[in-house]
Coordinates of C-alpha atoms (C1' of nucleotides) in Angstrom, one line a residue:
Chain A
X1 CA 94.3 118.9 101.3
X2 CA 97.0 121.4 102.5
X3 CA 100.3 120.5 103.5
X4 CA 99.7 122.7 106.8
X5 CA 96.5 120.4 108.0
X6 CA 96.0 118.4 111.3
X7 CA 98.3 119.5 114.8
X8 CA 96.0 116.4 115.6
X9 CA 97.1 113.2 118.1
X10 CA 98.7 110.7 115.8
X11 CA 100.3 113.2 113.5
X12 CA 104.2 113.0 112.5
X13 CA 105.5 110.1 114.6
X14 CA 109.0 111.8 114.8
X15 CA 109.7 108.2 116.8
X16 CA 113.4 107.6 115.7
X17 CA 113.7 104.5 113.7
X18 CA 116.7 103.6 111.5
X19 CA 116.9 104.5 108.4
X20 CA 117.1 101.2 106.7
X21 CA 113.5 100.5 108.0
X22 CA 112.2 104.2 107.7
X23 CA 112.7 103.3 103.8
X24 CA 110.8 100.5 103.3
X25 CA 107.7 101.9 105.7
X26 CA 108.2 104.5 103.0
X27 CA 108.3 102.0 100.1
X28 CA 104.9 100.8 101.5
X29 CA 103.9 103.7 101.4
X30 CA 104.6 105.1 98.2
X31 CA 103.2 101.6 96.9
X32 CA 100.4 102.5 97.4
X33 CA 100.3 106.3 96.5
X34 CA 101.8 105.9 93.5
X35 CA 99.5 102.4 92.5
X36 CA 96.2 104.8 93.6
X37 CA 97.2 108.1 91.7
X38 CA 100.2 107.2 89.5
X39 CA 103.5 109.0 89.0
X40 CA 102.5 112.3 87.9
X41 CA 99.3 112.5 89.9
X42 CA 100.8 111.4 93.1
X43 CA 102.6 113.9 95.5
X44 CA 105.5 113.2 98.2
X45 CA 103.4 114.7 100.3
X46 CA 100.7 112.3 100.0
X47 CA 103.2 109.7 100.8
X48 CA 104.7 111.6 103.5
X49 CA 101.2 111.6 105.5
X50 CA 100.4 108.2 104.7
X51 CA 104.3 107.2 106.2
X52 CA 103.3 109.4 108.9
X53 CA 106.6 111.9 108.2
X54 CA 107.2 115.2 107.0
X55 CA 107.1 115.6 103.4
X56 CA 110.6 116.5 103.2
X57 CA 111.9 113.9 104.5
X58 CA 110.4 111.8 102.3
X59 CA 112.6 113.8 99.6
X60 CA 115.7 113.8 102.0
X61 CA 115.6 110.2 102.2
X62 CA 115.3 109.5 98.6
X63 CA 116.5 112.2 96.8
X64 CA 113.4 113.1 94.1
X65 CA 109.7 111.9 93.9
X66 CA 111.0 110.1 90.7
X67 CA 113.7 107.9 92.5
X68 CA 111.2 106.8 94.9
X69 CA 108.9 105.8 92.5
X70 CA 111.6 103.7 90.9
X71 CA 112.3 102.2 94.2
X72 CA 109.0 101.3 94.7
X73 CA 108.2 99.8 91.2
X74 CA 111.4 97.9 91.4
X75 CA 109.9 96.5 94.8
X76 CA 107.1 95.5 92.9
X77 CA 108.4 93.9 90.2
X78 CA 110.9 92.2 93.2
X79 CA 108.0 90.4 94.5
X80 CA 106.3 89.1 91.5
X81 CA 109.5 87.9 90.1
X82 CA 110.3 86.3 93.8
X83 CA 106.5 84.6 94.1
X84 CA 106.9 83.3 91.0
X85 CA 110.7 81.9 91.6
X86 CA 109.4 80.7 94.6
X87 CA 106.4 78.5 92.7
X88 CA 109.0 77.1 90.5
X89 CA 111.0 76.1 92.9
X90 CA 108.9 74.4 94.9
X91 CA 107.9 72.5 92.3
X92 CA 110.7 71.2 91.0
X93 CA 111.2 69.8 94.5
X94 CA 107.9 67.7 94.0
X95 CA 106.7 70.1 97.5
X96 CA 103.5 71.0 95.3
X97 CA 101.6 67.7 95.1
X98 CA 98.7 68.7 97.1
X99 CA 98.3 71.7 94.8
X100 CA 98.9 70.3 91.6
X101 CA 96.4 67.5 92.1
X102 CA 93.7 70.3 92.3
X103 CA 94.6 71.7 89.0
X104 CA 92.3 71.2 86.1
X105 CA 93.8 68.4 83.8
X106 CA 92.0 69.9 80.6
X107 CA 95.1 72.4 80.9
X108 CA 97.7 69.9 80.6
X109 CA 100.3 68.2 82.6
X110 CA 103.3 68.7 81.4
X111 CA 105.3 70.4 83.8
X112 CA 105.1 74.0 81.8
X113 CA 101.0 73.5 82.0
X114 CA 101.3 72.9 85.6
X115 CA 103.7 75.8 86.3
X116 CA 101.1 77.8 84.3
X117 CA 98.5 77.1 86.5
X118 CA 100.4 77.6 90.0
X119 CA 101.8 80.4 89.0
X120 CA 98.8 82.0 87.8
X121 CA 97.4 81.2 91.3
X122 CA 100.8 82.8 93.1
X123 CA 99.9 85.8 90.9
X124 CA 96.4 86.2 91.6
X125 CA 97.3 85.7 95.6
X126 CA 99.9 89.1 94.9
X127 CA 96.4 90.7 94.7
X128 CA 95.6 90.6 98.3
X129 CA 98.1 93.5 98.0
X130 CA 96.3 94.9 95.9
X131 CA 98.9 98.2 96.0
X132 CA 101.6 95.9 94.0
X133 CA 99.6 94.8 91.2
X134 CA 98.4 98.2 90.2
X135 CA 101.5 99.9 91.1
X136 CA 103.1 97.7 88.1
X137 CA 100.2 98.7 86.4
X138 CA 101.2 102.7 86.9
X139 CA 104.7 102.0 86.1
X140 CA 103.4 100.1 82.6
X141 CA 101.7 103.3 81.6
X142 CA 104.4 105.7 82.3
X143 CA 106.6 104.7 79.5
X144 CA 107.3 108.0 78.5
X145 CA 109.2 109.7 81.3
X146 CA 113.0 109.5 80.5
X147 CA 114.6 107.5 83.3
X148 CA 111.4 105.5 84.6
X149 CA 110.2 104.4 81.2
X150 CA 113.4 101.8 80.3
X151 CA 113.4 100.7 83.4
X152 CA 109.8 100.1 83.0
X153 CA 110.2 97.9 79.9
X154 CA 113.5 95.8 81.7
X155 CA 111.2 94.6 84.3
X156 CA 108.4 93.8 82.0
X157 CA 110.5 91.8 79.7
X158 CA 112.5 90.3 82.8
X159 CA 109.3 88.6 84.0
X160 CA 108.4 87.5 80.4
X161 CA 112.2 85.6 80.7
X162 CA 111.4 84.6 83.6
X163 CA 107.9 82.6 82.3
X164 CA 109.3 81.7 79.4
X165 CA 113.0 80.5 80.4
X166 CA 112.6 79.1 84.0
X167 CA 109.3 78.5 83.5
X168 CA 109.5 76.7 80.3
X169 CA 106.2 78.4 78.8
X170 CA 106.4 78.6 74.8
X171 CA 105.5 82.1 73.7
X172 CA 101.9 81.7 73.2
X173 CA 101.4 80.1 76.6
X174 CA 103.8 82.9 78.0
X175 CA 101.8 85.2 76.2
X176 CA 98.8 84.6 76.8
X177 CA 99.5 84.4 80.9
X178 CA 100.9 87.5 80.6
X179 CA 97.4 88.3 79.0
X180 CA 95.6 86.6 81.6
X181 CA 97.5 88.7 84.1
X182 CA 97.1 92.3 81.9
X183 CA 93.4 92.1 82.1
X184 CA 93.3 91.1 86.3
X185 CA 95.7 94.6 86.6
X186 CA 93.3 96.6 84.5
X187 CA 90.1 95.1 86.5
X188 CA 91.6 96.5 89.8
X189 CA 93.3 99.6 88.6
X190 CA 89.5 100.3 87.3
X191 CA 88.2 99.9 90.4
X192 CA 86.2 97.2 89.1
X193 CA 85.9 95.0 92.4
X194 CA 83.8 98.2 93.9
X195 CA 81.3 98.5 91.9
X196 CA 80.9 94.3 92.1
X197 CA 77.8 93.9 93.7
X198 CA 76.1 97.5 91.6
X199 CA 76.9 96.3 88.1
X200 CA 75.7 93.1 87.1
X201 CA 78.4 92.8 84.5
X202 CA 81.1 93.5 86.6
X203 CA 80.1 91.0 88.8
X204 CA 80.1 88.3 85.8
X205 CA 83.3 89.9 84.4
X206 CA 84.8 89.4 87.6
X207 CA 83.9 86.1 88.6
X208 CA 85.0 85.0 85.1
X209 CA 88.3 86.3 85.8
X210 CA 89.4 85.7 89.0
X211 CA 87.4 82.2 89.9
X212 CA 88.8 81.1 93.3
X213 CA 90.4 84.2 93.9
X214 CA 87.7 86.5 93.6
X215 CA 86.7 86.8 97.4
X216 CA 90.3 87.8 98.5
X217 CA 89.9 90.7 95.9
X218 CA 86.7 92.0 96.9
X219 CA 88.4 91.5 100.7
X220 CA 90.9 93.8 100.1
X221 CA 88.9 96.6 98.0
X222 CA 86.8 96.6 100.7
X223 CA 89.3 96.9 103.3
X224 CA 91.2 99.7 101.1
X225 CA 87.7 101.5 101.2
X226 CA 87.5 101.0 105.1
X227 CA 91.0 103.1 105.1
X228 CA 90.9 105.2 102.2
Chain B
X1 CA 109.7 124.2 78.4
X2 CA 108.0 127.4 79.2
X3 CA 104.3 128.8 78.0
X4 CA 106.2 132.5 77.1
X5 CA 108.7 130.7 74.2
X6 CA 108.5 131.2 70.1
X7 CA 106.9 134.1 68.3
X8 CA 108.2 132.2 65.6
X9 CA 106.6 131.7 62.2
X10 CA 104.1 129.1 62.6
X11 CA 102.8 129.7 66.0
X12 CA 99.0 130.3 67.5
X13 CA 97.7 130.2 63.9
X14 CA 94.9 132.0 64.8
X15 CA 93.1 130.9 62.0
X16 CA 89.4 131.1 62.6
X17 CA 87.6 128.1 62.3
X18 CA 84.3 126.8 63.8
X19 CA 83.7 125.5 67.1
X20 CA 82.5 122.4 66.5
X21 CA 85.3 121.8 64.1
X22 CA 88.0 123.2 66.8
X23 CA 86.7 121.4 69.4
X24 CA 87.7 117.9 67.3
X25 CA 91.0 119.6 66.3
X26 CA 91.6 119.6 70.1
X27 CA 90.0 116.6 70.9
X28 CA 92.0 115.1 68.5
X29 CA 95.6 116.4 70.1
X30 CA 94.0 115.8 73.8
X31 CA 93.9 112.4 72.8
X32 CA 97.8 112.3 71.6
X33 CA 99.3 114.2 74.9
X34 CA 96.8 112.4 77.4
X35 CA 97.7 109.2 76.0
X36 CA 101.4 109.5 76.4
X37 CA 101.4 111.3 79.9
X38 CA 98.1 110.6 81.6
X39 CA 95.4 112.3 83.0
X40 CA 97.6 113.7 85.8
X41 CA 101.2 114.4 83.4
X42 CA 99.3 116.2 80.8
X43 CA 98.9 120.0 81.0
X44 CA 96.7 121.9 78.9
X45 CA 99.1 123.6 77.5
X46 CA 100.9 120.6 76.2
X47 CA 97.4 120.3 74.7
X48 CA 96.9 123.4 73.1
X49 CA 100.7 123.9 71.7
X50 CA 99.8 120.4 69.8
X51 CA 96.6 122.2 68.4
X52 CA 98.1 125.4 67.6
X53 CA 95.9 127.3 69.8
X54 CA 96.4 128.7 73.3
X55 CA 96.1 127.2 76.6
X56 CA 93.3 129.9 77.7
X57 CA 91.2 128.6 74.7
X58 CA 91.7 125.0 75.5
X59 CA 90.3 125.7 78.7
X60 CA 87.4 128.0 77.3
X61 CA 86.3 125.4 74.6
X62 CA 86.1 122.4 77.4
X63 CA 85.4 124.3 80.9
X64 CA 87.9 122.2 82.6
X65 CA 90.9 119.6 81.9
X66 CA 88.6 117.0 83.2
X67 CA 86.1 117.7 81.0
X68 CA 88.8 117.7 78.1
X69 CA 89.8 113.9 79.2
X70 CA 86.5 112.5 80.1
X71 CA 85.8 113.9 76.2
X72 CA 89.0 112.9 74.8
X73 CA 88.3 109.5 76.5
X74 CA 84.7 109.2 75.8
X75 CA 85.5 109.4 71.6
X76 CA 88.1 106.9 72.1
X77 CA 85.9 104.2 73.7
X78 CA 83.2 105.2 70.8
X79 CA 85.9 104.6 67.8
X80 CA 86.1 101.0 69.7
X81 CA 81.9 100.6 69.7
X82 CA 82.3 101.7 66.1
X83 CA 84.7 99.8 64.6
X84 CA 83.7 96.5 66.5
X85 CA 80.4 97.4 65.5
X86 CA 81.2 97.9 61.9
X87 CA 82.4 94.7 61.8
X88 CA 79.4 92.6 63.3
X89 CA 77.3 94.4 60.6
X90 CA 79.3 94.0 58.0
X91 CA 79.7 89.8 59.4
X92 CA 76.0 89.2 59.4
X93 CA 75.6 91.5 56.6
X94 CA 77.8 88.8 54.7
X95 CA 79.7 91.2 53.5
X96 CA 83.5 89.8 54.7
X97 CA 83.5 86.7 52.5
X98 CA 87.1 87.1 51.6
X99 CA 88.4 87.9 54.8
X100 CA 86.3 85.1 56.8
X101 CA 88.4 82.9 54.0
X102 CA 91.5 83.7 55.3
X103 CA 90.1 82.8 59.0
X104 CA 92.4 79.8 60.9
X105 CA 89.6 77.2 61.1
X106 CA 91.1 75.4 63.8
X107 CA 90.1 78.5 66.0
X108 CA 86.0 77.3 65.2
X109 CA 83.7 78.1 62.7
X110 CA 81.1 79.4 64.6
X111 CA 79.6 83.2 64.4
X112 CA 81.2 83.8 67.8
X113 CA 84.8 82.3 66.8
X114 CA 84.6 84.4 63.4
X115 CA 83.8 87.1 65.0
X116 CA 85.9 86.8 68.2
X117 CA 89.2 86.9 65.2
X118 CA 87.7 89.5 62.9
X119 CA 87.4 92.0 66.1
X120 CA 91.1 91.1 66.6
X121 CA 92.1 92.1 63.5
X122 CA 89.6 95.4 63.7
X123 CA 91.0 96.2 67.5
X124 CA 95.0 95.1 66.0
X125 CA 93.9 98.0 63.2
X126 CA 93.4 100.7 65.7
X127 CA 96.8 100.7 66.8
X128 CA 97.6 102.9 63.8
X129 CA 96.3 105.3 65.4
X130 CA 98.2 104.4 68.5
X131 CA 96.8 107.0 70.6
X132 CA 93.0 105.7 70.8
X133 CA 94.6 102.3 72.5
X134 CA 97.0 104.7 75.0
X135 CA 94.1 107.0 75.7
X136 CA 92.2 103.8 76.6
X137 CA 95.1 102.5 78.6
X138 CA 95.6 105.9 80.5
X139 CA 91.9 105.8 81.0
X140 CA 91.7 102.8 83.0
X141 CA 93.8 103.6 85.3
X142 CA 92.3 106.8 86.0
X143 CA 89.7 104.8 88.2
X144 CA 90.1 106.6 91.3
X145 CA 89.2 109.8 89.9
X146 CA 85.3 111.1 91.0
X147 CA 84.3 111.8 87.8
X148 CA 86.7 110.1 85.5
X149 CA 86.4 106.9 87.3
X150 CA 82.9 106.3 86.8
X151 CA 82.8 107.2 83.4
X152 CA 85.9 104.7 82.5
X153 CA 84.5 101.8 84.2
X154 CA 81.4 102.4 82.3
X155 CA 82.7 102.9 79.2
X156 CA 84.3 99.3 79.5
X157 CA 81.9 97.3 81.2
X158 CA 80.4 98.4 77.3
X159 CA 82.6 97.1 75.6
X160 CA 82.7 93.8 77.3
X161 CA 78.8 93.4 77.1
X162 CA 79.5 94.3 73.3
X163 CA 81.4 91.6 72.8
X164 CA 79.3 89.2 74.6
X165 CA 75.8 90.6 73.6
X166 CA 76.1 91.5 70.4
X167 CA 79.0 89.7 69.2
X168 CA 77.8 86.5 71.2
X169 CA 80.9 85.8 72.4
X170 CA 80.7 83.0 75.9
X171 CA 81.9 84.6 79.4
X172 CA 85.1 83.1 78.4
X173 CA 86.1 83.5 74.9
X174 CA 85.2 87.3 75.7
X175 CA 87.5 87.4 78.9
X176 CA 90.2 86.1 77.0
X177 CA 89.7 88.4 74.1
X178 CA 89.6 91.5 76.2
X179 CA 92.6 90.0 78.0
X180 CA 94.8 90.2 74.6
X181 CA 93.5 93.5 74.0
X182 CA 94.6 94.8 77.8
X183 CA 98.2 92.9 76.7
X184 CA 98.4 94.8 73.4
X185 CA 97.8 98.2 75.4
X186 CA 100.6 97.1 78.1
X187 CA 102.9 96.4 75.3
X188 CA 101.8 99.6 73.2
X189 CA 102.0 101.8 76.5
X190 CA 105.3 100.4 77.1
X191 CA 107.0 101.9 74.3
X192 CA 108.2 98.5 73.4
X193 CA 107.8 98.7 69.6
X194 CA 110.7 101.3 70.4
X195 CA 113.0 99.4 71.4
X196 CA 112.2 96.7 68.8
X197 CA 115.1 96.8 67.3
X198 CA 117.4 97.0 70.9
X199 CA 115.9 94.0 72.4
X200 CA 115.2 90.6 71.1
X201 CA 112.9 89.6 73.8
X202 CA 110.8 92.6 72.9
X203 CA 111.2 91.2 69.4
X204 CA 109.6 88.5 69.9
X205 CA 106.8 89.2 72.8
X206 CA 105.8 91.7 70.0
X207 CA 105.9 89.2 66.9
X208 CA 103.7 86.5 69.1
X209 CA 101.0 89.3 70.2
X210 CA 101.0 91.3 67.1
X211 CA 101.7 88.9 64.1
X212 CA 100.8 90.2 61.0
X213 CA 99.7 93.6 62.6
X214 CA 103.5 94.2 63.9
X215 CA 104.6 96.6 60.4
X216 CA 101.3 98.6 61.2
X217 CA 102.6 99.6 64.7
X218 CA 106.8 99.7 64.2
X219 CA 105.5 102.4 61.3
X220 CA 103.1 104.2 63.9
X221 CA 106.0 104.0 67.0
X222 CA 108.0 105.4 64.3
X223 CA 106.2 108.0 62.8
X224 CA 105.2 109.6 66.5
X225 CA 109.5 109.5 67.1
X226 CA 109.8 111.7 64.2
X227 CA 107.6 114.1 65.3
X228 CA 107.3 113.5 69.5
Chain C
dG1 C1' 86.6 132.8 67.8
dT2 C1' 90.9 133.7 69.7
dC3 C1' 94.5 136.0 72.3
dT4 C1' 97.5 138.3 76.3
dA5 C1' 98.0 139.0 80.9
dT6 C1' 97.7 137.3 85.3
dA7 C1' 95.6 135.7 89.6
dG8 C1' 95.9 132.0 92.8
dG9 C1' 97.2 127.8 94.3
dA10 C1' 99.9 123.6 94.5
dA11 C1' 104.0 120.8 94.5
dG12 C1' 109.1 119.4 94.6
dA13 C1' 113.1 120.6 96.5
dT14 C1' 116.4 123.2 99.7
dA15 C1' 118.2 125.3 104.2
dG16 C1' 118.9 124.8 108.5
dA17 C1' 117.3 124.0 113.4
dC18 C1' 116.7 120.3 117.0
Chain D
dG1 C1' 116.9 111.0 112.2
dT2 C1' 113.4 114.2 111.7
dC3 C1' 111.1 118.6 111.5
dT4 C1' 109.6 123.7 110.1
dA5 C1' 109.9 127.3 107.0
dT6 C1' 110.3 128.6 102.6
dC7 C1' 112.0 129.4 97.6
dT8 C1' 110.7 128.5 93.0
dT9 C1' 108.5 126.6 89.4
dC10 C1' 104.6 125.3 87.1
dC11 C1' 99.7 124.9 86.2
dT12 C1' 94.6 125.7 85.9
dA13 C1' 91.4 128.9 85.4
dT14 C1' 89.6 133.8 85.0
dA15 C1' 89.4 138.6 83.0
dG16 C1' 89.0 141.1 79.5
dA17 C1' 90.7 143.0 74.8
dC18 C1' 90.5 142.4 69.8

DNA sequence: GTCTATAGGAAGATAGAC
DNA sequence: GTCTATCTTCCTATAGAC
């Protein structure tokens, strides 16, 4: 656990790289520190060691743990706002036919129903990584601390635009896939998918949630147990 | 900031009172500084200054700060059981006659659709006390702890077999209602009835999820700012 | 039942070498 | 661009008095 640990092989890389790409290996990692552990119980040095650098350069780079952890939640909220612009776009250029003839016509067909649907699909894909999911989660909870908490509720409120606006959802369709996408984040920030095949009700809890989807989950929880 | 300040007036009050009594004072302001900073963020002495006590007795009363959150956490989830609890009784008890009256029928007439809208109103209700929903919140994403972990993922695989055992509730109308409980919690732990006021898009993502529960909480968010 | 004093151990950040 | 060494602060938990 000490700071002092392992004069091992593969220990501090020290390979020069430039610093433009030194931050965003250190982005991924502080994704997924910070969506494990959360703001306050995550250390730069358990970043440092999983960006395989020294723990103060982690701080040199960035300046404090808490700008990093903005950094890293605005990433997060960058790439959920970009999948989804991406869906929208691509459907507005008629290149989703394939896809939207699988959707369920029960759930409508206007074009905000549709968007609904492939959206909600683009969402639940976000959580093969499943570090960018439940870092927005950690982000969500830390609404208290002085600098991350408004920046907290712009994103949040940005992507409910975004649904709503480009999207075209009315509010209780936007609501309710936000909804939808609240209760998939709580499901993996509990750790749900690793106790799947133990607890018969997470198992029916889970399938009821993430249909299609729910392979790639349990892929990547057990991948992040192979690691972790 | 420091442990050392005020020998003021109305400090460690030093009052003697009996354990078990005590031991909900704390539990009580556990749940209030855990909510708003997390398993992690919270220190016990935050906890013991909001119960008047010292930090050394905090500790002696609960062993460790984990055992102070898994309790803190573990009467949170029961004040859920209870209350949904409550209500089923009181249903099948056929004691809610004027409140089933005011039910919107188009949402079904079944046991399971009356009592899918009364728990709404029952879990909407909590939020007065907005730090049982935070506590929950902070709780679930606490999964990766050993021993908090467990316990959380427990605790709400309950609630979701209480709402589908006992309440009756199908695999789906009990997904979706957790999934408008995890939203209220996101929006709650967000601080957004703060900002109310400040932002209309908070306005009205707040008006859509809350509806006529919205006073409840702007009083609540507003009574914690007077004294946070 | 409750406190003061404090040991012991992180963790964030800085200084400065290479 | 990256590291080692270290200062300083803060926090949990213990000891022991009243």
């Amino acid at each position: 656990m000490s700071r002092v640990v392992k004069k091992s092989a593969e220990s501090p890389a020290a390979t020069r790289i430039p610093a433009a790409e030194r931050r965003e290996l250190i982005l991924q990692a502080a994704t997924a520190v910070f969506a494990e552990r959360g703001y306050a119980g995550a250390t730069t040095d358990q970043v440092a060691r999983a960006a395989n650098i020294s723990q103060p350069y982690v701080v040199r780079l960035f300046g404090t743990k808490e700008t990093l952890f903005v950094e890293a939640m605005d990433r997060a909220l960058g790439k959920l706002d970009e999948s989804f612009r991406r869906v929208i776009a691509a459907y507005d250029a008629g290149a989703l036919a394939d896809q939207v003839a699988l959707l369920d016509p029960a759930l409508g067909s206007r074009r905000q129903d549709r968007l609904r649907q492939l959206m909600a699909v683009a969402y639940a894909d976000l959580i093969e990584d499943r570090g960018i999911l439940m870092m927005l989660m950690q982000s969500f909870v830390t609404g208290h601390e002085p600098v991350i908490g408004p920046r907290a509720r712009d994103g949040f409120l940005a992507l409910y635009r975004l649904i709503r606006d480009e999207a075209g959802l009315d509010a209780d369709a936007a609501r309710d896939f936000l909804a939808q996408g609240m209760l998939m984040n709580t499901l993996i920030s509990l750790r749900l998918p690793e106790v799947y095949d133990e607890e018969p009700t997470a198992t029916e809890l889970l399938e009821c949630t993430l249909r299609t989807k729910l392979p790639l989950v349990l892929n990547a929880s057990r991948a992040h147990r192979r690691v972790g």
